[in-house]
Coordinates of C-alpha atoms and ligand atoms in Angstrom, one line a residue:
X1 CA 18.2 -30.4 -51.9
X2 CA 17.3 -31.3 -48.3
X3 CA 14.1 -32.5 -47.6
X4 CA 12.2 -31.6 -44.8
X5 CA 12.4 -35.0 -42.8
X6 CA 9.4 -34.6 -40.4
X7 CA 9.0 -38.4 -38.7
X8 CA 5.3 -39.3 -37.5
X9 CA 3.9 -36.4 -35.5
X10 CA 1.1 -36.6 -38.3
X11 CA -0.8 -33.6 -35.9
X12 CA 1.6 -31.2 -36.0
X13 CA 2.2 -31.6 -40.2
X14 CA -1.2 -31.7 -40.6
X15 CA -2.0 -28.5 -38.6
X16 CA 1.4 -26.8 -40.6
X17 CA 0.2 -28.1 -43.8
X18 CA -3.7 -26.3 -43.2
X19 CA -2.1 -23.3 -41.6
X20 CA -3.6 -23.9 -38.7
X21 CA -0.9 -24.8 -36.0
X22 CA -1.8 -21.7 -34.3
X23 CA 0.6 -18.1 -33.4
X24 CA 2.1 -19.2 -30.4
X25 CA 2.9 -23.2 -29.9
X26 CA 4.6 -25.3 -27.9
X27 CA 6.5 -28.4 -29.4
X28 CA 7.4 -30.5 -26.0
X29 CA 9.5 -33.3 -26.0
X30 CA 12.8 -35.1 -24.8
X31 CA 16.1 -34.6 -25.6
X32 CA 16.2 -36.6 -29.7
X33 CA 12.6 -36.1 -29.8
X34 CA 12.6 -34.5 -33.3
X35 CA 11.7 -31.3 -31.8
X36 CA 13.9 -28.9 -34.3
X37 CA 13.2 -31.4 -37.0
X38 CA 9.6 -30.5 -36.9
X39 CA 9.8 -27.0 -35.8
X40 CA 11.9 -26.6 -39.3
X41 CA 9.2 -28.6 -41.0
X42 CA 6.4 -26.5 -39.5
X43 CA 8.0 -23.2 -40.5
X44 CA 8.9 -24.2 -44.1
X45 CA 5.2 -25.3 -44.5
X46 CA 3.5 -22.0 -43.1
X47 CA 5.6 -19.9 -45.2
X48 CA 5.3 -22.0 -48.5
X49 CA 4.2 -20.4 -51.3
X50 CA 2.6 -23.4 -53.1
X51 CA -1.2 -24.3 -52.9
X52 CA -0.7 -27.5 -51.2
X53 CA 1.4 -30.3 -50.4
X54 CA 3.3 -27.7 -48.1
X55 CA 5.9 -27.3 -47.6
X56 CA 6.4 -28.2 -51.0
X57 CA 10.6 -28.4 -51.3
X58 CA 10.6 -26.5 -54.5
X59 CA 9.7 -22.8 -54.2
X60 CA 11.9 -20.1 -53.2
X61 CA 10.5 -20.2 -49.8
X62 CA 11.1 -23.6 -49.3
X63 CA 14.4 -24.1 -50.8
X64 CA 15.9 -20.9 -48.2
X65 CA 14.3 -22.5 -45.4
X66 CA 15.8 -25.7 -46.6
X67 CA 19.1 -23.9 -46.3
X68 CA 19.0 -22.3 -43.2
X69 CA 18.8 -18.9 -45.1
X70 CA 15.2 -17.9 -45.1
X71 CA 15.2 -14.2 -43.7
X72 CA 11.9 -14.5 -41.8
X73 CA 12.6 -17.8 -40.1
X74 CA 14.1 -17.0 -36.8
X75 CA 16.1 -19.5 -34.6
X76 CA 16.5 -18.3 -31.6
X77 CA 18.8 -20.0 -28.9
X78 CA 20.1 -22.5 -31.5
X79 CA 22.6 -23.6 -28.7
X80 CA 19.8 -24.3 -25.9
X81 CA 21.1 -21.8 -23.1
X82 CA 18.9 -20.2 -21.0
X83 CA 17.8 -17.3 -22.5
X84 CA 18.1 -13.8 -20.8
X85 CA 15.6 -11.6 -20.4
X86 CA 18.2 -8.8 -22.4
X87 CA 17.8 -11.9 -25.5
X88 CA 13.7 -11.9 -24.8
X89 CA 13.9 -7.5 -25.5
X90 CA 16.3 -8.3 -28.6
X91 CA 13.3 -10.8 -30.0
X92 CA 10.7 -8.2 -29.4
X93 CA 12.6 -5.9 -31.2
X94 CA 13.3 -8.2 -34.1
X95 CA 9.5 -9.0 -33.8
X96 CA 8.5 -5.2 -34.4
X97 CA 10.6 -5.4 -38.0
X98 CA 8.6 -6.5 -40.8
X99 CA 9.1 -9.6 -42.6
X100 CA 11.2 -9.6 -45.5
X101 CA 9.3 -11.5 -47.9
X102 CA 6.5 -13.7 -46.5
X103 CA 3.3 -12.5 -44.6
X104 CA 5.0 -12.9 -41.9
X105 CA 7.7 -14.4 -39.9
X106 CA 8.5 -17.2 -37.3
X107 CA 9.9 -17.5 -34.5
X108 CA 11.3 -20.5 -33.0
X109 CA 12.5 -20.5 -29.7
X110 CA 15.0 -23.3 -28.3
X111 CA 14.8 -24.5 -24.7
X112 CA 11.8 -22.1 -23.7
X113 CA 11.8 -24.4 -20.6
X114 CA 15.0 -23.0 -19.6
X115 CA 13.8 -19.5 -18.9
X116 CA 13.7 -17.7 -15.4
X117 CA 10.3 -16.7 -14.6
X118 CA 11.3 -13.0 -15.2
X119 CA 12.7 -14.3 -19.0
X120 CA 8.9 -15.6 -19.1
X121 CA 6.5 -13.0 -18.3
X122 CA 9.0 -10.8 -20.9
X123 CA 7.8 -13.4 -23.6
X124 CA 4.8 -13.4 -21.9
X125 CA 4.3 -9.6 -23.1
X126 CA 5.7 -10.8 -26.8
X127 CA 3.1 -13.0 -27.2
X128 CA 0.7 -11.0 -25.9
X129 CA 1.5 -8.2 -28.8
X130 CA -1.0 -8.3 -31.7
X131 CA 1.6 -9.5 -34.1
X132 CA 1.3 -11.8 -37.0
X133 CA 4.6 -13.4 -36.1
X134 CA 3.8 -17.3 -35.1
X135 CA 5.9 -18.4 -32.1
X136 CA 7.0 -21.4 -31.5
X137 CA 9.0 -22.6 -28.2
X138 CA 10.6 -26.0 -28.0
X139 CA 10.6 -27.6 -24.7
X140 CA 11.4 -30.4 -22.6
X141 CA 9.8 -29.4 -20.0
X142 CA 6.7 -27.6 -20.8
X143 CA 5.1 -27.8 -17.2
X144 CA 8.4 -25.7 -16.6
X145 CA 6.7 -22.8 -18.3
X146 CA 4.5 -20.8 -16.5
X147 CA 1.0 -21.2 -16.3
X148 CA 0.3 -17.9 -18.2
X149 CA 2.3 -18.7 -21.0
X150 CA 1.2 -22.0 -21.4
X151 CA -2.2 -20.7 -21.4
X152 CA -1.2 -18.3 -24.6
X153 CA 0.1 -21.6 -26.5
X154 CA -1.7 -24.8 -28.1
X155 CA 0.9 -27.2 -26.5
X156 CA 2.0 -30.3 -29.1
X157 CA 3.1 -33.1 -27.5
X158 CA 6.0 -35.1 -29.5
X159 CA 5.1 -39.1 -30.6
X160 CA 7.3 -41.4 -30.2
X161 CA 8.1 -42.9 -33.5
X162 CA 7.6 -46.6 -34.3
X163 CA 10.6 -48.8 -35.0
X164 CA 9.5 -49.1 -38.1
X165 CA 9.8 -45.9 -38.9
X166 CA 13.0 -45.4 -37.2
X167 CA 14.8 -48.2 -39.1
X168 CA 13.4 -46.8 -42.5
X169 CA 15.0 -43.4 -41.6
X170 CA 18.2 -45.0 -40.8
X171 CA 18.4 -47.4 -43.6
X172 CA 21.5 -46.3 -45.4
X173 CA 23.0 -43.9 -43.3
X174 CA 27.0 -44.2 -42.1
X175 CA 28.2 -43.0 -38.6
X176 CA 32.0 -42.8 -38.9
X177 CA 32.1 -43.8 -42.5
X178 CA 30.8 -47.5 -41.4
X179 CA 27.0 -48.5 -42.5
X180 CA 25.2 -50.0 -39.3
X181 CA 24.3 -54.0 -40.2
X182 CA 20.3 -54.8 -40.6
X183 CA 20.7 -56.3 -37.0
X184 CA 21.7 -53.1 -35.7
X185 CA 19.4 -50.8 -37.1
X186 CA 16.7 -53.1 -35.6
X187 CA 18.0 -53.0 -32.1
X188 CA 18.6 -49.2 -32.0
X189 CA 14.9 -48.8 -33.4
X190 CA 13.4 -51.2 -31.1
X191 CA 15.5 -50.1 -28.1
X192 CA 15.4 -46.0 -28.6
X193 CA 11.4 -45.9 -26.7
X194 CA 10.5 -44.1 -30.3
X195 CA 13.3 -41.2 -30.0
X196 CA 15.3 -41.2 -33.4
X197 CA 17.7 -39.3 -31.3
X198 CA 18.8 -42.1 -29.3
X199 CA 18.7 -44.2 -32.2
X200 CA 21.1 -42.3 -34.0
X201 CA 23.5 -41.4 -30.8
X202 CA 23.3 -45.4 -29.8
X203 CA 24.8 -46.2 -33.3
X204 CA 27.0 -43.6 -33.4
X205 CA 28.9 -43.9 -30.2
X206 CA 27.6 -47.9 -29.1
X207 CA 25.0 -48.6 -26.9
X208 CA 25.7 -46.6 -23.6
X209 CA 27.2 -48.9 -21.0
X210 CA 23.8 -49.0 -18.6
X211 CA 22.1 -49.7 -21.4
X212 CA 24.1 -52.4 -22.5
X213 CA 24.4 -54.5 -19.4
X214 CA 20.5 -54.2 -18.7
X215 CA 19.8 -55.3 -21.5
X216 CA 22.4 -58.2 -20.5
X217 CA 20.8 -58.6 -17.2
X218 CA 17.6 -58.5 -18.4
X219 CA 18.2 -61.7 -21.1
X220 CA 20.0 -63.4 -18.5
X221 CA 17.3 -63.5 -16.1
X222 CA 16.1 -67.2 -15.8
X223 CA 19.6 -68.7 -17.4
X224 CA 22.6 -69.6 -15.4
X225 CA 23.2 -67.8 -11.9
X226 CA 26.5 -67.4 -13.3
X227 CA 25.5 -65.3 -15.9
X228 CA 23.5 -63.0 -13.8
X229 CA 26.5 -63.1 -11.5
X230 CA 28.8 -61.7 -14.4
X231 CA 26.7 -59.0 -15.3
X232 CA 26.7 -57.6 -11.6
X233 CA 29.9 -57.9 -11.2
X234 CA 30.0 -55.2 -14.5
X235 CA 27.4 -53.6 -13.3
X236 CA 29.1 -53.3 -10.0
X237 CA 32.2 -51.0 -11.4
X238 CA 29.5 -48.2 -12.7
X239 CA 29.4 -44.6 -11.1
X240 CA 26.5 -44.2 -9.2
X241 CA 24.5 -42.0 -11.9
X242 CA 24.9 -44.7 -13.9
X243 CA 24.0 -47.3 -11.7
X244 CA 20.9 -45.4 -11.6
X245 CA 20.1 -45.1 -15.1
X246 CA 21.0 -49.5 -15.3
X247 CA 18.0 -49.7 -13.2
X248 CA 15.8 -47.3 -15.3
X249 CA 17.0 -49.5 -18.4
X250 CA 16.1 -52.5 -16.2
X251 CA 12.6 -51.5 -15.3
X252 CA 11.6 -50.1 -18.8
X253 CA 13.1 -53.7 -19.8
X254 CA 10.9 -55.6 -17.3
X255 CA 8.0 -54.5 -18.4
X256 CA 8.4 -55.6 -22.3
X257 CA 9.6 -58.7 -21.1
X258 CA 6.5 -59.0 -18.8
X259 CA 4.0 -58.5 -21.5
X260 CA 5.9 -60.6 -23.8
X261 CA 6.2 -63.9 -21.4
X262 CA 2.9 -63.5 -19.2
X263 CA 4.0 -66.7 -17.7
X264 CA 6.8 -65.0 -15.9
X265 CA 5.3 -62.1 -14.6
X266 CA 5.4 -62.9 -11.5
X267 CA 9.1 -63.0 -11.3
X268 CA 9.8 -60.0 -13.5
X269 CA 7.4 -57.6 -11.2
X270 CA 9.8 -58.9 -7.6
X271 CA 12.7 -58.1 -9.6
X272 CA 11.2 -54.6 -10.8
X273 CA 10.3 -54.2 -7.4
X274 CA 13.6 -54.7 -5.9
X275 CA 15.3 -52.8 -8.6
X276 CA 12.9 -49.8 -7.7
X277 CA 13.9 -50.1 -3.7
X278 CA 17.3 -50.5 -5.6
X279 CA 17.1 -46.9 -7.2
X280 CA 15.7 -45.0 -3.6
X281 CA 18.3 -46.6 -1.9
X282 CA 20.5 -45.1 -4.2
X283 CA 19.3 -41.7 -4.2
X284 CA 18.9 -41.9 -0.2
X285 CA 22.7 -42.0 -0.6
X286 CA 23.1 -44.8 2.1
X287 CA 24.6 -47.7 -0.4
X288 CA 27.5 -48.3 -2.5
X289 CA 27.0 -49.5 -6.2
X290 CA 28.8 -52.7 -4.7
X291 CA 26.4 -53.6 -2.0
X292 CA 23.4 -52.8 -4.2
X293 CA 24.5 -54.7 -7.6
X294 CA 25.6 -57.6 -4.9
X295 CA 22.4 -58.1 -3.2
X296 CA 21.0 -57.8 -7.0
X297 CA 22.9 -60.7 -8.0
X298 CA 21.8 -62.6 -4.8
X299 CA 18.8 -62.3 -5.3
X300 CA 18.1 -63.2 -9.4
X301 CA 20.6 -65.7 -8.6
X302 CA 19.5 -67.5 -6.1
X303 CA 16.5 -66.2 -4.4
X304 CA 14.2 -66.3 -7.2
X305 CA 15.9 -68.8 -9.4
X306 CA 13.4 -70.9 -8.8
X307 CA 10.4 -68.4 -10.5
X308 CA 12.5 -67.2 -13.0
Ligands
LIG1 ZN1 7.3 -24.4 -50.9

């Protein structure tokens, strides 16, 4: 039987466990965040029939929700498209129908975020029903969400998990049939900012390739121009989005390396600098990918060799 895999996010299990997460919520998150992991987890444990330790895996409650098949567990917009307002009447009508079997039912709606503002002020009017249906909209956005509906919903806020945690979860999984080596559970735990979802997507496809060469740059900053050289030259062949996310990897990177070698702060913050004048240049749209990973190399090469 599957268990209801809910990683950290110790206030939204607690507040499920007491019944008291509240009739309209907001889970709001990135993309990986665990957001349907713990909307599942939430709406097994309100609708569990035990005493405690909810949701407790083992009553008839539990074990439909565990399979998808619970009858008053809605998910709506499984797919995350933007909902219509035609799909917001069709959940106020499925609202108005009584549960099957549990006090009452709940709804959990995908991509909330997504929705025009007409979409919105028809939820809006679903949440302002006196139902006892609990709502709960997953976001990644919630500031998307208008003020009026936020204001109806106690807004959770996903953790990021710690590596630790991460690499437990992943211990002894197998993407493509092939178990991922101690070392590389480690570096997809410590490198996914405490989103299991990247975790899991950088060991099932390989670390993306921005990723992967800032990390590169990042550990060759300080070695041999040559290396730094190399790794612009790669870095020099990527599409413009992706030279974009490179220097978001950098930056993120630059700041761990900052706090763990104070001594070469300095250095690190001109290079995050420049990588930041780096990223308007590229959104101003008035430099190639060439120029920009050129002058990067000039610089960490030879310009600030001597700091690094
Ligand atoms: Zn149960």
């Amino acid at each position: 039987m599957k268990r209801f895999d809910l990683l950290g996010n110790r206030h939204i299990k607690e507040a499920a466990q007491a019944h008291a997460l509240g009739s309209a919520v907001i889970f709001d998150g990135a993309t990986g965040s665990g957001k349907k992991a713990a909307a599942a987890y939430a709406a097994a444990a309100l609708l569990c029939r035990a005493d405690s330790g909810r949701p407790c895996g083992i009553c008839p409650s539990c074990i439909q929700a565990a399979a998808g098949s619970h009858p008053d567990i809605v998910f709506f917009n499984e797919n995350g498209d933007n909902i219509k307002v035609k799909d917001i009447r069709e959940l106020r009508m499925q609202s108005f129908v009584a549960p099957s079997q549990s006090p009452f039912k709940v709804f959990i709606i995908n991509r909330a975020d997504l929705m025009n503002q007409e979409s919105q002020n028809a939820l809006l009017k679903v949440l302002e029903e006196p139902l006892s249906s609990v709502f709960i909209l997953l976001a990644e956005n919630a500031a998307a969400l208008l003020q009026t509906v936020r204001s109806r919903c106690r807004i959770y806020t996903m953790e990021p998990i710690s590596p630790y945690e991460v690499s437990a979860f992943i211990s002894g999984m197998t993407f493509e049939g092939k178990a991922p080596s101690s070392a590389e559970i480690a570096a997809a735990a410590e490198n996914c900012g405490g989103n299991i979802g990247r975790a899991l997507l950088s060991l099932e496809k390989g670390v993306p390739k921005p990723a992967k060469l800032a990390s590169q740059f990042t550990a060759s900053l300080g070695g041999s121009p040559l290396s730094i050289m190399e790794v612009c030259l790669a870095a020099s062949a990527l599409t413009r989005n992706e030279y974009g996310d490179f220097c978001s990897e950098v930056t993120a990177a630059l700041i761990k390396a900052s706090l763990a070698r104070p001594e070469k702060a300095r250095a690190y913050s001109a290079v995050y600098d420049y990588i930041q004048q780096q990223r308007d240049k590229l959104t101003d749209n008035n430099a190639s990918v060439f120029a920009l990973s050129s002058q990067l190399a000039a610089l960490c090469g030879t310009t600030l060799q001597e700091l690094l």
